[in-house]
C-alpha cells in the first residue's frame, strides 16, 4: 500500500504523510490529523516500499522477514491521555515502519495497569477482546506503560515475543526497556533537598509505584522524616493536580516543595497556583517525563527528562531480535533520565517570590 493512497484518504499531501510516518517529532497541523493518518496507515496495513517488495518476493530469511506487531497502551486514566505515553507511541510507530514491520493494532486498556482492578475484573475477557479479527496473527507485542503481572503471563502465551516500555520494572517477566522510576524520583527529590527543602510532598500513584518508592528512599537517605500528610495519592492527570493544589492551598501546614509523579499533575498544579496567585503559598514543583508542554509553562517546569526516542528504538530492537532468534533469555535495558532545571523550583527561603501563570 503506497503513501499516495494514505494521502488521498487523509486529504493531505504525500509529503505530510511521509513526515508523520517517519518523524515522531514532526509537528502536524493538528493532533487529530496526525492520528487520522496513522489510523488509515494501520487500516491499510501500510509498510515501507522495501518491506513490501520483500513480502511480495516471498523472502523468508529472518533478517528480512516482515513481522506483524501490536501495541498495548496501559496508561492510567480513561478520559485523559498522558502525553508522555502518546509521545513514546509516536517514536515506536515510526520505528516500526523504519524497520520494515507492519503495525496491526493499537489497544488501549487502562484496566490492565491497575493491580487492584485486575484482581476483581474479568481480565480474560479483556484480553480476548484483543484477538485478531482476520486470519493474520501478530508476532510480537510492545506494551507501553505499567502492566499487571498476571496479565503479562497471559499475554506471553499469545505472542511469540513481548517487550515492555515503562518507568516500572516487570521483574524479568518479559524483555523490557525502562528508565527506572526510583532513580528518576531520587534525582528530583535530591534537587529539592539541595535547594534547602525538608518539607517535601509527593503526588501520584502510591501502589506498586517505583517513583513513590524512590521518593521514600531518598528522604530516608538524607535523614528526613516522611510526613504522611504530605503524600497524596492521585491519578496522573492535569485535573487531579489542579484539585490537589486547591486542597493544599487551604491547609495551614503544607509542603514547601512537591515531587509530582508525572508532568501532567505538575501542570495542573501550576494552573491552580495561577488562579490563586495572590495567596501566600507558592511551593517549588518538580516532576518527571519532560513532555512537550512542560517547556511552555510559565514558570517553565523543572522535570526529569526520560529518553523517549531511545526507549522506543531499543524496545523494537529487542522485539525483533527475539523474534529472529537472536536471544532467548529475558533482557532488561535501563536508560538514564536527565534533570532539566528550569524555573518552577527555588531556594526554600525564596519560595514566595515566584510568579505562577500558564
Coordinates of C-alpha atoms in Angstrom, one line a residue:
X1 CA 0.0 0.0 0.0
X2 CA 1.5 3.3 -1.1
X3 CA 1.8 6.6 0.7
X4 CA -0.3 8.1 -2.1
X5 CA -3.3 6.0 -1.1
X6 CA -3.0 7.1 2.5
X7 CA -2.6 10.8 1.5
X8 CA -5.7 10.6 -0.7
X9 CA -7.8 9.1 2.1
X10 CA -6.5 11.6 4.6
X11 CA -6.9 14.5 2.3
X12 CA -3.2 15.7 2.7
X13 CA -0.1 15.7 0.6
X14 CA 2.2 12.7 0.3
X15 CA 5.0 14.8 1.9
X16 CA 2.8 15.3 5.0
X17 CA 2.1 11.5 5.3
X18 CA 5.8 10.7 4.9
X19 CA 6.8 13.1 7.6
X20 CA 4.2 11.9 10.0
X21 CA 5.0 8.2 9.5
X22 CA 8.8 8.7 9.7
X23 CA 9.4 11.5 12.1
X24 CA 7.9 11.2 15.6
X25 CA 8.8 14.8 16.3
X26 CA 7.0 16.3 13.3
X27 CA 4.5 19.0 14.2
X28 CA 1.3 18.2 12.2
X29 CA -1.2 21.0 11.7
X30 CA -3.3 19.2 14.4
X31 CA -3.1 16.2 16.6
X32 CA -6.4 14.9 15.1
X33 CA -4.9 14.9 11.6
X34 CA -1.8 13.1 12.8
X35 CA -3.9 10.4 14.4
X36 CA -6.1 10.1 11.3
X37 CA -3.0 9.5 9.1
X38 CA -1.8 6.8 11.4
X39 CA -5.2 5.2 11.7
X40 CA -5.5 5.0 7.9
X41 CA -2.0 3.5 7.6
X42 CA -2.9 0.8 10.1
X43 CA -6.2 0.0 8.4
X44 CA -4.4 -0.3 5.1
X45 CA -1.6 -2.4 6.6
X46 CA 0.9 0.1 5.2
X47 CA 4.5 -0.9 5.1
X48 CA 7.6 0.8 3.6
X49 CA 8.5 0.0 0.0
X50 CA 11.5 -2.1 0.9
X51 CA 9.4 -4.3 3.2
X52 CA 6.6 -4.5 0.7
X53 CA 9.0 -5.7 -2.0
X54 CA 10.4 -8.4 0.3
X55 CA 7.0 -9.7 1.2
X56 CA 5.9 -9.8 -2.5
X57 CA 9.0 -11.8 -3.3
X58 CA 8.3 -14.2 -0.5
X59 CA 11.6 -13.6 1.3
X60 CA 11.7 -15.8 4.4
X61 CA 15.1 -15.0 5.8
X62 CA 14.6 -13.8 9.4
X63 CA 16.8 -10.8 8.8
X64 CA 14.4 -9.6 6.1
X65 CA 11.2 -11.1 7.4
X66 CA 8.2 -8.8 7.8
X67 CA 6.9 -9.0 11.3
X68 CA 3.3 -8.2 12.3
X69 CA 3.2 -6.2 15.6
X70 CA 0.7 -4.9 18.1
X71 CA 1.0 -2.2 20.6
X72 CA -0.8 -2.2 24.0
X73 CA -1.3 1.1 25.8
X74 CA -2.0 0.7 29.5
X75 CA -1.7 4.3 30.7
X76 CA -4.0 5.2 33.6
X77 CA -7.0 7.5 33.1
X78 CA -9.8 6.6 30.8
X79 CA -10.7 10.2 29.8
X80 CA -7.3 12.0 29.7
X81 CA -4.3 10.9 27.7
X82 CA -0.9 11.0 29.3
X83 CA 1.2 12.8 26.7
X84 CA 4.3 11.0 27.7
X85 CA 2.9 7.7 26.5
X86 CA 1.5 9.4 23.4
X87 CA 4.9 10.8 22.5
X88 CA 6.5 7.5 23.2
X89 CA 3.9 5.8 20.9
X90 CA 4.9 8.2 18.1
X91 CA 8.5 7.1 18.3
X92 CA 7.6 3.4 18.3
X93 CA 5.2 3.8 15.4
X94 CA 7.8 5.5 13.3
X95 CA 10.5 2.9 14.2
X96 CA 8.2 0.0 13.4
X97 CA 7.8 1.3 9.8
X98 CA 11.5 2.2 9.5
X99 CA 12.3 -1.4 10.5
X100 CA 10.0 -2.7 7.7
X101 CA 7.4 -4.2 10.1
X102 CA 3.6 -3.9 10.0
X103 CA 1.7 -2.3 12.9
X104 CA -1.5 -4.2 13.1
X105 CA -3.3 -2.9 16.2
X106 CA -3.1 -0.4 19.0
X107 CA -5.0 -1.5 22.0
X108 CA -6.0 0.9 24.8
X109 CA -6.6 -0.9 28.1
X110 CA -6.0 1.2 31.2
X111 CA -7.6 -1.5 33.4
X112 CA -4.5 -3.7 32.8
X113 CA -2.2 -1.3 34.6
X114 CA -4.3 -1.4 37.8
X115 CA -3.4 -4.4 40.1
X116 CA -6.4 -4.0 42.3
X117 CA -8.9 -3.9 39.4
X118 CA -7.2 -6.8 37.7
X119 CA -8.0 -8.9 40.8
X120 CA -11.7 -8.2 40.6
X121 CA -12.4 -7.7 36.9
X122 CA -12.5 -10.4 34.2
X123 CA -9.1 -9.9 32.6
X124 CA -9.6 -13.0 30.4
X125 CA -12.5 -11.2 28.7
X126 CA -10.4 -8.0 28.3
X127 CA -7.6 -10.0 26.7
X128 CA -10.0 -11.9 24.5
X129 CA -11.1 -8.6 23.0
X130 CA -7.6 -8.2 21.7
X131 CA -7.9 -11.3 19.5
X132 CA -7.4 -10.5 15.7
X133 CA -10.5 -10.2 13.5
X134 CA -8.8 -11.7 10.4
X135 CA -6.5 -14.6 9.7
X136 CA -3.3 -12.8 10.4
X137 CA -2.0 -13.2 13.9
X138 CA 0.6 -10.7 15.2
X139 CA 4.0 -12.0 16.0
X140 CA 5.0 -9.5 18.7
X141 CA 3.6 -7.0 21.2
X142 CA 5.0 -3.8 22.7
X143 CA 3.4 -2.8 26.0
X144 CA 3.6 0.9 26.7
X145 CA 3.0 1.6 30.4
X146 CA 2.7 -0.5 33.6
X147 CA 1.1 -3.9 33.3
X148 CA -0.2 -6.3 35.8
X149 CA 2.0 -9.4 36.3
X150 CA -0.8 -11.9 35.8
X151 CA -1.8 -10.1 32.6
X152 CA 1.8 -10.3 31.3
X153 CA 1.9 -14.0 31.8
X154 CA -1.4 -14.5 29.9
X155 CA -0.2 -12.3 27.1
X156 CA 3.1 -14.2 26.9
X157 CA 1.1 -17.3 25.9
X158 CA -0.5 -15.4 22.9
X159 CA 2.6 -13.7 21.4
X160 CA 6.0 -15.0 20.3
X161 CA 7.7 -12.0 21.8
X162 CA 6.7 -9.2 24.2
X163 CA 8.7 -6.1 25.2
X164 CA 7.6 -3.7 27.9
X165 CA 8.5 0.0 27.8
X166 CA 7.9 1.7 31.1
X167 CA 9.1 3.5 34.2
X168 CA 8.5 0.4 36.4
X169 CA 10.2 -2.9 36.0
X170 CA 8.3 -6.1 35.2
X171 CA 10.8 -8.1 37.4
X172 CA 12.1 -10.1 34.4
X173 CA 8.7 -11.5 33.2
X174 CA 9.3 -10.1 29.7
X175 CA 12.0 -8.2 27.9
X176 CA 11.9 -4.6 29.0
X177 CA 13.2 -1.1 28.4
X178 CA 12.9 1.1 31.4
X179 CA 14.0 4.4 32.8
X180 CA 14.0 3.4 36.4
X181 CA 11.3 5.3 38.4
X182 CA 13.2 5.1 41.7
X183 CA 16.3 6.7 40.2
X184 CA 14.1 9.4 38.5
X185 CA 12.4 10.2 41.8
X186 CA 15.8 10.3 43.6
X187 CA 17.1 12.8 41.1
X188 CA 14.1 15.1 41.6
X189 CA 14.0 14.9 45.4
X190 CA 17.7 15.3 45.8
X191 CA 17.5 18.5 43.7
X192 CA 14.8 19.8 46.1
X193 CA 16.9 18.9 49.1
X194 CA 19.8 20.7 47.6
X195 CA 17.6 23.9 47.5
X196 CA 17.1 23.6 51.2
X197 CA 13.7 21.9 51.3
X198 CA 12.8 19.5 54.0
X199 CA 9.0 19.5 53.9
X200 CA 8.7 17.7 50.6
X201 CA 5.4 16.2 49.4
X202 CA 4.6 13.5 46.8
X203 CA 1.6 13.5 44.5
X204 CA 0.8 10.5 42.3
X205 CA 0.2 6.7 42.3
X206 CA 1.5 5.1 45.5
X207 CA 0.5 1.4 44.9
X208 CA 3.4 -0.7 43.5
X209 CA 4.9 2.5 42.0
X210 CA 8.7 2.8 41.7
X211 CA 8.6 6.7 41.8
X212 CA 6.9 6.7 45.2
X213 CA 9.4 4.2 46.5
X214 CA 12.2 6.4 45.2
X215 CA 10.7 9.4 47.0
X216 CA 10.6 7.5 50.2
X217 CA 14.1 6.1 50.0
X218 CA 15.6 9.4 49.1
X219 CA 14.1 11.1 52.1
X220 CA 15.3 8.3 54.4
X221 CA 18.8 8.5 52.8
X222 CA 19.1 12.2 53.8
X223 CA 17.6 11.7 57.3
X224 CA 14.4 13.5 56.5
X225 CA 11.2 12.1 58.2
X226 CA 8.4 11.5 55.7
X227 CA 5.2 13.3 56.7
X228 CA 2.4 11.0 55.6
X229 CA 0.1 14.0 55.3
X230 CA 2.4 15.3 52.5
X231 CA 1.8 12.2 50.5
X232 CA -1.3 12.4 48.3
X233 CA -2.4 9.5 46.0
X234 CA -3.8 10.8 42.8
X235 CA -4.4 9.8 39.2
X236 CA -1.8 11.1 36.8
X237 CA -3.9 13.8 35.2
X238 CA -3.9 17.6 35.0
X239 CA -7.4 17.7 36.6
X240 CA -6.1 15.7 39.6
X241 CA -3.1 18.0 40.0
X242 CA -5.3 21.0 40.0
X243 CA -7.7 19.5 42.6
X244 CA -4.8 18.5 44.9
X245 CA -3.3 22.0 44.8
X246 CA -6.7 23.5 45.7
X247 CA -6.7 21.4 48.8
X248 CA -3.1 22.2 49.7
X249 CA -3.8 25.9 49.4
X250 CA -6.4 25.6 52.2
X251 CA -4.1 23.9 54.6
X252 CA -2.3 25.6 57.5
X253 CA 0.7 23.3 57.1
X254 CA 1.7 22.3 53.6
X255 CA 5.0 21.1 52.0
X256 CA 7.4 23.8 50.7
X257 CA 8.2 21.6 47.7
X258 CA 6.3 18.9 45.8
X259 CA 7.5 16.0 43.7
X260 CA 4.8 15.1 41.1
X261 CA 4.9 11.6 39.6
X262 CA 4.4 13.0 36.1
X263 CA 4.3 16.3 34.3
X264 CA 0.5 16.4 33.9
X265 CA 0.0 16.5 37.7
X266 CA 2.5 19.3 37.9
X267 CA 0.9 21.3 35.1
X268 CA -2.4 21.1 36.8
X269 CA -0.8 22.4 40.0
X270 CA 0.8 25.3 38.2
X271 CA -2.6 26.3 36.6
X272 CA -4.2 26.2 40.1
X273 CA -1.5 28.4 41.5
X274 CA -2.1 30.8 38.7
X275 CA -5.7 31.1 39.7
X276 CA -4.8 31.8 43.3
X277 CA -1.5 33.6 42.7
X278 CA -2.3 36.3 45.2
X279 CA -2.2 33.8 48.1
X280 CA 1.0 33.3 50.2
X281 CA 1.5 29.6 49.3
X282 CA 3.9 29.2 46.4
X283 CA 5.7 25.8 46.6
X284 CA 8.5 24.6 44.4
X285 CA 7.2 22.0 42.0
X286 CA 9.2 19.3 40.2
X287 CA 8.1 16.3 38.2
X288 CA 9.3 13.7 35.7
X289 CA 8.8 12.9 32.0
X290 CA 9.5 16.2 30.2
X291 CA 6.6 16.1 27.8
X292 CA 6.4 18.8 25.2
X293 CA 4.0 21.0 27.2
X294 CA 6.5 21.2 30.1
X295 CA 8.6 23.6 28.1
X296 CA 5.8 26.0 27.6
X297 CA 4.5 26.6 31.1
X298 CA 5.5 29.8 32.9
X299 CA 7.4 29.3 35.0
X300 CA 8.8 26.6 32.9
X301 CA 8.6 23.2 34.6
X302 CA 11.6 21.7 36.2
X303 CA 11.4 18.0 35.5
X304 CA 13.4 14.8 34.8
X305 CA 13.5 14.0 31.1
X306 CA 13.0 10.4 30.1
X307 CA 14.8 9.5 26.8
X308 CA 11.7 8.6 24.8
X309 CA 13.4 8.2 21.5
X310 CA 16.0 5.7 22.8
X311 CA 13.3 3.9 24.8
X312 CA 11.2 3.3 21.8
X313 CA 14.0 2.3 19.5
X314 CA 15.6 -0.2 21.9
X315 CA 12.2 -1.7 22.5
X316 CA 11.7 -2.5 18.9
X317 CA 15.3 -3.8 18.6
X318 CA 14.7 -6.2 21.4
X319 CA 11.4 -7.4 20.0
X320 CA 12.8 -8.1 16.5
X321 CA 16.0 -9.7 17.9
X322 CA 13.9 -12.2 19.9
X323 CA 11.5 -12.9 17.0
X324 CA 14.5 -13.6 14.8
X325 CA 16.1 -16.0 17.3
X326 CA 18.8 -13.6 18.4
X327 CA 18.3 -14.1 22.2
X328 CA 16.3 -16.3 24.5
X329 CA 16.9 -15.0 28.0
X330 CA 15.0 -12.1 29.4
X331 CA 16.7 -8.8 28.7
X332 CA 16.4 -5.6 30.7
X333 CA 17.7 -2.4 29.1
X334 CA 17.9 0.5 31.5
X335 CA 18.3 4.1 30.3
X336 CA 19.2 7.2 32.4
X337 CA 17.0 10.2 32.9
X338 CA 18.3 13.8 32.8
X339 CA 17.4 16.6 35.2
X340 CA 16.0 19.6 33.3
X341 CA 16.5 22.6 35.6
X342 CA 14.0 25.4 34.7
X343 CA 12.0 27.8 36.7
X344 CA 9.4 26.1 38.9
X345 CA 11.8 25.4 41.8
X346 CA 13.6 27.8 44.0
X347 CA 15.6 28.0 47.3
X348 CA 13.3 27.4 50.3
X349 CA 13.8 30.9 51.6
X350 CA 12.7 32.4 48.2
X351 CA 9.6 30.2 47.8
X352 CA 7.1 33.1 48.0
X353 CA 8.8 35.2 45.3
X354 CA 7.9 33.2 42.3
X355 CA 5.1 34.1 39.9
X356 CA 2.9 31.3 38.6
X357 CA 0.9 31.5 35.4
X358 CA 0.5 29.5 32.3

